[in-house]
Coordinates of C-alpha atoms in Angstrom, one line a residue:
M1 CA 0.0 0.0 0.0
K2 CA 2.9 2.4 0.8
K3 CA 4.2 1.9 -2.7
I4 CA 0.9 2.7 -4.3
I5 CA 0.5 5.9 -2.3
K6 CA 4.1 6.9 -3.1
F7 CA 3.5 6.1 -6.8
L8 CA 0.2 8.1 -6.8
L9 CA 1.9 11.1 -5.3
L10 CA 4.8 10.9 -7.7
F11 CA 2.4 10.3 -10.7
A12 CA 0.4 13.4 -9.8
F13 CA 3.6 15.4 -9.6
I14 CA 4.8 14.2 -12.9
L15 CA 1.6 15.0 -14.6
T16 CA 1.3 18.5 -13.3
S17 CA 5.0 19.4 -13.8
S18 CA 5.7 17.7 -17.2
P19 CA 2.8 16.4 -19.3
A20 CA 5.1 15.2 -22.1
L21 CA 7.2 13.2 -19.7
A22 CA 4.1 11.7 -18.2
Q23 CA 2.9 10.7 -21.6
E24 CA 6.1 9.0 -22.4
A25 CA 6.4 7.3 -19.0
V26 CA 3.0 5.7 -18.9
T27 CA 3.1 2.0 -20.0
C28 CA -0.2 0.1 -19.8
Q29 CA 0.1 -3.3 -18.3
S30 CA -3.3 -4.0 -20.0
D31 CA -6.2 -2.2 -21.4
A32 CA -9.7 -2.5 -19.8
I33 CA -13.0 -1.9 -21.6
V34 CA -15.6 -0.6 -19.1
Q35 CA -18.4 -3.1 -18.6
R36 CA -21.8 -2.4 -17.0
D37 CA -21.5 -2.0 -13.2
D38 CA -17.7 -1.2 -13.4
W39 CA -16.3 1.7 -11.6
L40 CA -12.7 2.8 -11.1
S41 CA -12.3 1.5 -7.5
K42 CA -13.7 -1.9 -8.6
L43 CA -11.1 -2.1 -11.4
A44 CA -8.3 -1.0 -9.0
D45 CA -9.4 -3.8 -6.7
K46 CA -9.5 -6.3 -9.5
F47 CA -6.0 -5.5 -10.9
W48 CA -4.1 -4.5 -7.7
D49 CA -6.3 -5.7 -4.8
D50 CA -6.5 -2.1 -3.7
P51 CA -9.7 -0.1 -4.5
T52 CA -8.2 3.1 -3.1
A53 CA -5.7 3.2 -6.0
Y54 CA -8.4 4.2 -8.5
P55 CA -6.9 7.7 -9.2
I56 CA -3.8 6.0 -10.9
I57 CA -6.1 4.5 -13.5
A58 CA -7.7 7.9 -14.2
E59 CA -4.4 9.7 -14.5
A60 CA -2.8 7.0 -16.7
T61 CA -5.8 6.9 -19.0
N62 CA -5.8 10.7 -19.4
A63 CA -2.1 10.7 -20.1
K64 CA -2.6 8.0 -22.8
N65 CA -5.6 10.0 -24.2
A66 CA -3.3 12.9 -24.9
L67 CA -1.4 10.7 -27.3
D68 CA -4.1 8.3 -28.4
S69 CA -7.8 9.3 -28.6
S70 CA -8.9 5.7 -28.5
Y71 CA -8.4 6.0 -24.7
A72 CA -11.1 7.7 -22.7
R73 CA -10.8 11.1 -21.1
I74 CA -11.9 10.9 -17.5
D75 CA -13.0 14.3 -16.1
D76 CA -14.9 12.9 -13.1
V77 CA -13.5 9.9 -11.2
D78 CA -17.0 9.1 -10.1
F79 CA -18.2 8.5 -13.6
I80 CA -17.0 6.1 -16.3
D81 CA -19.2 4.9 -19.2
V82 CA -19.7 1.4 -20.7
G83 CA -17.3 0.9 -23.6
W84 CA -14.6 3.3 -22.5
K85 CA -11.0 2.1 -23.0
L86 CA -8.9 2.5 -19.9
C87 CA -5.2 2.2 -19.3
I88 CA -4.2 -0.1 -16.4
P89 CA -0.5 0.8 -15.7
G90 CA 1.9 -1.7 -14.1
L91 CA 2.9 -0.6 -10.6
P92 CA 6.7 -0.2 -10.4
T93 CA 8.4 -2.7 -8.1
Q94 CA 10.2 0.1 -6.3
I95 CA 9.6 3.8 -6.0
G96 CA 12.3 5.2 -3.8
S97 CA 12.4 4.8 0.0
T98 CA 9.2 4.8 2.0
E99 CA 10.9 5.2 5.3
D100 CA 9.7 8.8 5.7
T101 CA 6.1 7.9 4.8
P102 CA 4.0 7.0 7.9
A103 CA 2.0 3.9 7.6
P104 CA -1.7 4.6 7.0
T105 CA -4.3 3.8 9.6
I106 CA -6.4 1.0 8.2
L107 CA -10.1 1.1 9.0
K108 CA -11.8 -2.2 8.2
V109 CA -15.5 -1.8 7.3
W110 CA -18.0 -4.5 6.5
D111 CA -21.3 -3.3 4.9
I112 CA -24.4 -4.7 3.3
W113 CA -24.4 -2.4 0.3
S114 CA -23.7 -5.0 -2.4
A115 CA -26.1 -3.7 -5.1
A116 CA -24.5 -1.5 -7.7
G117 CA -26.3 1.8 -6.9
E118 CA -25.8 1.4 -3.1
S119 CA -22.2 0.4 -3.5
Q120 CA -21.5 3.5 -5.6
V121 CA -22.8 5.7 -2.7
I122 CA -20.5 4.0 -0.3
E123 CA -17.5 4.2 -2.6
T124 CA -18.1 7.9 -3.0
L125 CA -18.5 8.5 0.8
N126 CA -15.5 6.4 1.5
R127 CA -13.3 8.3 -0.9
E128 CA -14.5 11.6 0.6
F129 CA -13.7 10.4 4.1
E130 CA -10.2 9.4 3.0
T131 CA -9.7 12.8 1.4
A132 CA -10.6 14.4 4.7
H133 CA -8.3 12.0 6.6
S134 CA -5.0 12.0 4.6
N135 CA -3.4 9.1 6.4
V136 CA -6.5 6.8 6.6
E137 CA -7.2 3.9 4.3
I138 CA -10.7 2.3 4.3
R139 CA -10.6 -1.4 3.6
R140 CA -14.2 -2.2 2.6
T141 CA -15.9 -5.6 2.3
A142 CA -19.4 -5.7 0.9
K143 CA -21.6 -8.6 1.9
T144 CA -25.2 -9.7 1.4
I145 CA -27.3 -9.4 4.6
V146 CA -27.5 -13.2 4.8
N147 CA -23.7 -13.6 4.6
M148 CA -23.2 -10.7 7.0
Q149 CA -25.4 -12.5 9.6
A150 CA -23.5 -15.7 9.2
T151 CA -20.0 -14.3 9.5
T152 CA -20.3 -11.2 11.7
R153 CA -20.2 -12.9 15.2
P154 CA -17.0 -14.8 14.7
A155 CA -15.4 -11.9 12.9
L156 CA -16.2 -9.4 15.7
G157 CA -14.5 -11.8 18.2
N158 CA -11.3 -11.8 16.1
P159 CA -8.5 -9.3 16.8
D160 CA -8.2 -8.9 13.0
G161 CA -11.9 -8.5 12.5
P162 CA -13.7 -5.4 11.1
D163 CA -13.6 -2.2 13.0
V164 CA -17.1 -1.3 11.7
A165 CA -19.8 -3.8 10.6
Q166 CA -23.6 -3.8 10.1
V167 CA -25.9 -5.7 12.3
N168 CA -29.7 -6.2 12.2
P169 CA -31.6 -4.9 15.3
G170 CA -33.4 -7.4 17.5
R171 CA -32.8 -9.9 20.2
S172 CA -31.2 -12.5 18.1
D173 CA -28.7 -10.2 16.4
L174 CA -27.8 -6.9 18.1
A175 CA -28.7 -7.9 21.7
A176 CA -27.0 -11.3 21.3
L177 CA -23.7 -9.6 20.2
V178 CA -23.9 -7.1 23.1
A179 CA -24.5 -10.0 25.5
A180 CA -21.4 -11.7 24.1
G181 CA -19.3 -8.5 24.8
L182 CA -18.5 -8.0 21.1
L183 CA -19.9 -4.5 20.5
A184 CA -18.6 -1.1 21.7
D185 CA -21.1 1.2 23.5
L186 CA -21.8 4.2 21.2
T187 CA -23.6 6.2 23.9
P188 CA -20.7 8.6 24.4
Y189 CA -20.6 9.3 20.6
W190 CA -24.4 9.6 20.6
Q191 CA -23.9 12.6 22.8
E192 CA -20.7 13.9 21.3
Y193 CA -22.0 14.0 17.7
R194 CA -25.5 15.0 18.8
W195 CA -27.1 12.1 17.0
T196 CA -30.1 12.4 19.3
N197 CA -31.1 15.6 17.4
R198 CA -31.1 13.9 14.1
F199 CA -31.9 10.2 14.5
P200 CA -35.7 9.3 14.9
A201 CA -36.3 8.4 18.6
P202 CA -38.4 5.2 17.8
L203 CA -35.5 3.8 15.8
A204 CA -33.0 4.6 18.5
A205 CA -34.8 2.3 20.9
R206 CA -34.3 -0.5 18.5
N207 CA -30.5 -0.1 18.9
R208 CA -30.6 0.1 22.7
V209 CA -29.6 -2.9 24.8
L210 CA -28.6 -3.3 28.5
D211 CA -24.9 -4.0 28.6
D212 CA -25.4 -7.6 29.7
G213 CA -27.9 -8.2 26.8
S214 CA -30.7 -9.0 29.3
A215 CA -33.1 -6.3 28.0
Y216 CA -33.8 -5.1 24.5
G217 CA -35.2 -1.6 23.7
R218 CA -33.6 0.1 26.6
G219 CA -30.1 0.7 27.9
N220 CA -27.1 2.0 25.9
I221 CA -26.9 2.7 22.2
Y222 CA -25.0 0.2 20.1
G223 CA -25.8 1.0 16.5
L224 CA -27.0 3.5 13.9
A225 CA -28.5 2.9 10.5
P226 CA -28.4 5.4 7.6
T227 CA -31.4 4.4 5.5
A228 CA -35.1 3.8 6.4
E229 CA -37.7 1.3 5.2
L230 CA -41.5 1.6 5.6
V231 CA -44.4 -0.7 4.7
G232 CA -47.2 0.8 2.6
V233 CA -49.4 0.5 -0.5
F234 CA -47.9 0.6 -3.9
Y235 CA -50.7 1.4 -6.4
N236 CA -51.1 1.7 -10.2
K237 CA -52.3 5.2 -10.9
E238 CA -53.8 4.2 -14.3
K239 CA -55.9 1.5 -12.8
F240 CA -57.1 3.8 -10.1
A241 CA -58.1 6.4 -12.7
A242 CA -59.8 3.8 -14.9
A243 CA -61.9 2.6 -12.0
G244 CA -62.6 6.1 -10.8
V245 CA -61.1 5.7 -7.4
T246 CA -58.6 7.9 -5.4
V247 CA -56.2 7.3 -2.6
P248 CA -58.3 6.4 0.5
T249 CA -58.2 8.2 3.8
T250 CA -59.8 5.5 6.0
L251 CA -59.7 1.7 6.2
A252 CA -63.4 1.6 5.2
K253 CA -62.6 3.7 2.1
F254 CA -59.7 1.4 1.3
E255 CA -62.1 -1.5 1.4
E256 CA -64.4 0.4 -1.0
V257 CA -61.5 0.9 -3.3
M258 CA -60.8 -2.8 -3.3
A259 CA -64.5 -3.6 -4.0
T260 CA -64.6 -1.2 -6.9
L261 CA -61.4 -2.5 -8.4
K262 CA -62.7 -6.1 -8.2
A263 CA -65.9 -5.1 -9.9
A264 CA -63.8 -3.6 -12.7
G265 CA -62.1 -7.0 -13.2
E266 CA -58.9 -6.2 -11.4
I267 CA -57.0 -8.1 -8.7
P268 CA -57.4 -5.4 -6.0
L269 CA -54.4 -6.4 -3.9
M270 CA -51.5 -8.5 -5.2
L271 CA -50.2 -10.8 -2.5
G272 CA -47.8 -13.8 -2.6
N273 CA -47.4 -15.4 0.8
L274 CA -45.4 -18.6 0.1
D275 CA -42.5 -17.1 2.0
G276 CA -44.6 -16.4 5.0
W277 CA -43.5 -12.9 5.9
P278 CA -45.5 -10.9 3.3
A279 CA -48.8 -11.8 5.1
I280 CA -47.1 -10.8 8.4
N281 CA -46.5 -7.3 7.1
L282 CA -50.1 -7.0 5.8
Y283 CA -51.6 -8.4 9.0
G284 CA -49.4 -6.1 11.0
E285 CA -50.6 -3.1 9.1
I286 CA -54.3 -4.1 9.6
Q287 CA -53.7 -4.6 13.3
N288 CA -52.1 -1.2 13.6
A289 CA -55.4 0.3 12.5
F290 CA -57.2 -1.4 15.5
I291 CA -54.6 -0.5 18.1
N292 CA -55.6 2.7 19.9
D293 CA -52.5 3.0 22.1
S294 CA -49.4 4.1 20.2
T295 CA -47.1 2.7 22.9
Y296 CA -48.7 -0.8 23.1
L297 CA -46.5 -2.6 20.6
D298 CA -43.3 -1.0 21.9
D299 CA -44.2 -1.9 25.4
L300 CA -45.1 -5.4 24.3
I301 CA -41.9 -6.0 22.3
Y302 CA -39.6 -4.3 24.8
R303 CA -41.4 -5.9 27.8
R304 CA -42.1 -2.5 29.4
N305 CA -44.8 -1.4 31.9
R306 CA -46.0 -4.9 32.5
T307 CA -47.9 -4.9 29.2
S308 CA -50.0 -8.0 28.5
F309 CA -50.9 -9.4 25.1
D310 CA -54.1 -7.8 23.7
R311 CA -56.0 -10.7 22.2
S312 CA -58.9 -8.6 21.1
T313 CA -57.0 -6.4 18.6
A314 CA -55.2 -9.5 17.3
E315 CA -58.5 -11.2 16.7
Q316 CA -60.1 -8.1 15.1
A317 CA -57.2 -7.8 12.7
A318 CA -57.5 -11.6 11.9
V319 CA -61.2 -11.2 11.2
K320 CA -60.5 -8.3 8.8
Y321 CA -57.7 -10.2 7.0
K322 CA -60.0 -13.2 6.6
E323 CA -62.8 -11.0 5.2
W324 CA -60.5 -9.7 2.5
I325 CA -59.6 -13.2 1.5
D326 CA -63.3 -14.3 1.4
Q327 CA -64.1 -11.2 -0.7
G328 CA -61.6 -12.3 -3.3
Y329 CA -59.4 -9.2 -2.9
F330 CA -56.2 -11.3 -3.2
P331 CA -55.1 -13.7 -6.0
P332 CA -56.8 -17.1 -5.5
D333 CA -53.5 -18.9 -5.1
F334 CA -51.9 -16.2 -2.9
N335 CA -50.7 -18.7 -0.2
G336 CA -48.8 -20.7 -2.8
L337 CA -47.4 -17.6 -4.7
A338 CA -43.8 -16.5 -3.9
Y339 CA -43.2 -12.9 -3.0
D340 CA -40.8 -12.3 -5.9
E341 CA -43.4 -13.7 -8.3
A342 CA -46.1 -11.5 -6.8
W343 CA -44.3 -8.2 -7.1
Q344 CA -43.1 -9.1 -10.6
K345 CA -46.8 -9.8 -11.6
F346 CA -47.7 -6.4 -10.1
N347 CA -44.8 -4.8 -12.1
N348 CA -46.2 -6.4 -15.2
D349 CA -49.7 -4.8 -14.9
Q350 CA -51.3 -7.6 -12.8
G351 CA -53.1 -6.2 -9.7
A352 CA -53.9 -2.7 -8.8
M353 CA -52.2 -2.5 -5.4
L354 CA -49.3 -4.3 -3.6
I355 CA -48.6 -3.9 0.1
S356 CA -44.9 -4.2 0.6
G357 CA -41.8 -2.2 1.7
S358 CA -40.0 0.8 0.3
W359 CA -37.0 -1.5 -0.3
L360 CA -38.9 -2.6 -3.5
S361 CA -39.1 0.9 -5.0
N362 CA -36.0 0.7 -7.3
D363 CA -37.1 -2.7 -8.7
L364 CA -40.6 -1.3 -9.4
L365 CA -39.3 1.9 -10.9
A366 CA -37.2 -0.1 -13.3
G367 CA -40.2 -2.0 -14.5
P368 CA -42.5 -1.2 -17.5
N369 CA -45.0 0.6 -15.3
G370 CA -42.6 2.5 -13.0
S371 CA -43.8 5.9 -14.0
D372 CA -47.4 4.9 -13.3
L373 CA -46.9 3.9 -9.7
G374 CA -47.5 5.7 -6.5
F375 CA -47.3 5.0 -2.8
F376 CA -49.5 5.7 0.2
L377 CA -49.7 4.5 3.8
L378 CA -52.5 2.1 4.8
P379 CA -55.1 4.5 6.3
P380 CA -56.4 4.4 9.9
L381 CA -59.9 3.4 10.9
A382 CA -61.1 7.0 11.1
K383 CA -59.8 10.0 9.2
G384 CA -57.2 11.8 11.2
D385 CA -56.4 9.0 13.6
E386 CA -52.7 8.5 14.4
K387 CA -52.2 5.0 13.1
M388 CA -48.7 3.5 13.6
T389 CA -47.0 2.2 10.5
L390 CA -44.6 -0.7 10.2
A391 CA -41.2 1.0 9.6
G392 CA -37.6 0.6 10.5
A393 CA -34.1 1.1 9.2
S394 CA -31.4 -0.8 7.5
A395 CA -28.9 -2.9 9.4
A396 CA -27.1 -0.7 11.9
Y397 CA -23.5 0.3 11.9
V398 CA -21.7 -1.0 15.0
I399 CA -18.1 -0.9 16.3
R400 CA -16.1 -4.0 17.4
Q401 CA -15.6 -3.9 21.1
N402 CA -11.8 -4.3 20.9
S403 CA -11.2 -2.2 17.8
P404 CA -7.9 -0.1 18.1
N405 CA -9.7 2.6 16.0
T406 CA -12.8 3.2 18.0
E407 CA -12.6 7.0 17.8
L408 CA -12.0 6.9 14.0
A409 CA -14.8 4.3 13.6
A410 CA -17.2 6.6 15.4
E411 CA -16.2 9.5 13.2
Y412 CA -16.8 7.2 10.2
I413 CA -20.3 6.3 11.4
D414 CA -21.0 10.0 11.9
W415 CA -20.0 10.6 8.3
M416 CA -22.4 7.9 7.2
M417 CA -25.2 9.8 9.1
S418 CA -24.2 13.2 7.6
D419 CA -26.4 15.4 5.4
R420 CA -24.1 14.6 2.5
A421 CA -24.8 10.8 3.0
M422 CA -28.5 11.4 3.3
Q423 CA -28.5 13.3 0.0
L424 CA -26.6 10.6 -1.8
W425 CA -29.0 7.9 -0.5
Q426 CA -32.0 9.8 -1.7
Q427 CA -30.3 10.3 -5.1
A428 CA -29.7 6.5 -5.3
G429 CA -33.4 5.9 -4.8
L430 CA -33.3 4.8 -1.1
T431 CA -35.0 6.5 1.8
P432 CA -32.6 8.4 4.0
V433 CA -33.3 7.8 7.7
V434 CA -33.0 11.6 8.3
P435 CA -35.5 13.2 5.9
V436 CA -33.9 15.4 3.3
D437 CA -35.4 18.8 2.6
S438 CA -35.0 18.5 -1.2
S439 CA -37.2 15.9 -2.8
P440 CA -37.0 14.4 -6.3
D441 CA -37.5 16.9 -9.1
E442 CA -40.6 15.1 -10.4
P443 CA -43.6 13.8 -8.5
G444 CA -43.7 10.0 -8.5
L445 CA -43.0 6.9 -6.5
E446 CA -39.8 8.2 -4.8
A447 CA -41.4 11.5 -3.9
D448 CA -44.4 9.6 -2.4
I449 CA -42.2 7.4 -0.3
N450 CA -40.0 10.2 1.0
A451 CA -43.0 12.3 1.9
A452 CA -44.6 9.3 3.7
W453 CA -41.4 8.7 5.7
G454 CA -41.1 12.4 6.6
Q455 CA -44.7 12.3 7.8
L456 CA -44.0 9.3 10.0
V457 CA -40.9 10.9 11.5
E458 CA -42.6 14.2 12.2
Q459 CA -45.7 12.6 13.8
E460 CA -43.7 9.9 15.6
R461 CA -45.7 7.1 14.1
I462 CA -42.9 4.7 13.3
G463 CA -44.2 1.3 14.5
P464 CA -42.3 -1.9 15.2
Y465 CA -42.6 -5.2 13.5
L466 CA -44.9 -7.6 15.4
D467 CA -42.7 -10.6 14.9
W468 CA -40.1 -9.0 17.2
A469 CA -42.3 -9.8 20.2
T470 CA -40.6 -13.1 21.0
P471 CA -37.8 -15.2 19.5
T472 CA -40.5 -17.6 18.1
F473 CA -43.1 -15.1 17.1
Y474 CA -42.1 -14.9 13.5
N475 CA -42.7 -18.7 13.0
T476 CA -45.9 -18.6 14.9
L477 CA -47.2 -15.7 12.8
A478 CA -46.1 -17.2 9.5
I479 CA -47.6 -20.6 10.1
S480 CA -50.8 -19.3 11.7
L481 CA -51.5 -16.8 8.9
Q482 CA -51.0 -19.6 6.4
E483 CA -53.5 -21.7 8.3
L484 CA -56.0 -18.8 8.7
G485 CA -55.8 -18.2 5.0
D486 CA -56.5 -21.9 4.2
D487 CA -59.5 -22.1 6.6
Q488 CA -57.6 -24.4 8.9
M489 CA -57.9 -21.9 11.8
T490 CA -60.5 -19.4 13.0
P491 CA -59.6 -15.8 13.8
L492 CA -60.1 -16.6 17.5
E493 CA -57.8 -19.6 17.4
F494 CA -55.3 -17.5 15.6
A495 CA -55.3 -14.9 18.3
Q496 CA -55.1 -17.6 21.0
E497 CA -52.0 -19.0 19.2
L498 CA -50.2 -15.7 19.3
Q499 CA -51.2 -15.1 23.0
A500 CA -49.8 -18.6 23.9
D501 CA -46.5 -17.8 22.2
Y502 CA -46.1 -14.6 24.1
A503 CA -47.1 -16.1 27.4
A504 CA -44.5 -18.9 27.0
F505 CA -41.8 -16.3 26.4
Q506 CA -42.8 -14.3 29.4
A507 CA -42.7 -17.4 31.6
Q508 CA -39.1 -17.9 30.6
Q509 CA -38.0 -14.4 31.6

């Protein structure tokens, strides 16, 4: 790495002091033709195992361009286009002495931003962080969320593990890592960087754990997440207009919309529940309409104020869910239809509405009907009621307990929570956890989602996911909703099943 930095500095000096010499000195080890999803840091990592060496490719390519126009001219290192010809120079085996060059501080970061657009945001933020910290090198590893869950715990217990990683909130992930003594307490930085003034309070609770891991939802702060997610209703504006319906303001109006759409020959609500969790989100949103106390679910999940399980609202929501099935508002095979198949059907003009999360917006926008789609929150029972909405955040940034770079890691997380980061996330089509004043230039799906998130933050209506209530609640919900949908269980039996799960969990505490 020292040689690369030394070469970069020397290279920049040569180019600025003697362009002709630079042109003569550059020898391409190989040429690279830019492919889709390529970016300079990715190519630097491919050829030299060092993504931070990307400026060398830009400078070498520009030097070759001065002599041979078949090479690209790179004016912005954040942008390269498919088909461009780039010069990949060979690194010299020795560039003078490095004894006077201090070794860089290595900050190891594991993140979940593996998709192209997300990764580009992180690459940009990482480069800007390194620019502001001249002797810091970020060594980034991007993982899928599944791979992150499988590898994070052993890595955080390793002295050579990541300084910063991303972890899901909840008892089985964040709280378990705290109990194992693997995560650093971020409470001092919460105060130092004034995150409390920016980060939505309901989300902060999801990253609080007592230091022995015995209680979740209270205690010290152990993580922060930069992007948000919320569950709502995607709808096809053309189908709404053709049926003469508008965005509803109450649950009863929502049911009227579904009835009108069905009469017009449409599938009112596309749903695929083979995976189990889509019905959990739909049921949770229905239940939120029947819950009058905005603190009930938080108290239930975090075991606060001796809250007991409310079987009546669970049964009311189950009755409503079953009514929608019996009315034919879902596809007839919804319990055997996979989630990915369902949203792709919706994306191909089948179904007027789809209840899912904002994480799906980029896929829907890329589809044939992307410009015709909108988004609204499932409405409350009565107009103006403050219904909670299922919402959360991405996996949270955490710091390894024994990291030698704790202060730098905290500064890095603060950068990931900065206004600059929020703007880049919004530009990439994700929902920044801190609402950004500027919205997309054109009205549409992204603008609808950002407006809905801003509304939830302002009105403090960010609700938790019901399946967090106990370690087994997800499975109980998924199986019971399948059985309810297949007439193997009544709404009362469904509510009793949930109540029994929660009671068993309480008895173990």
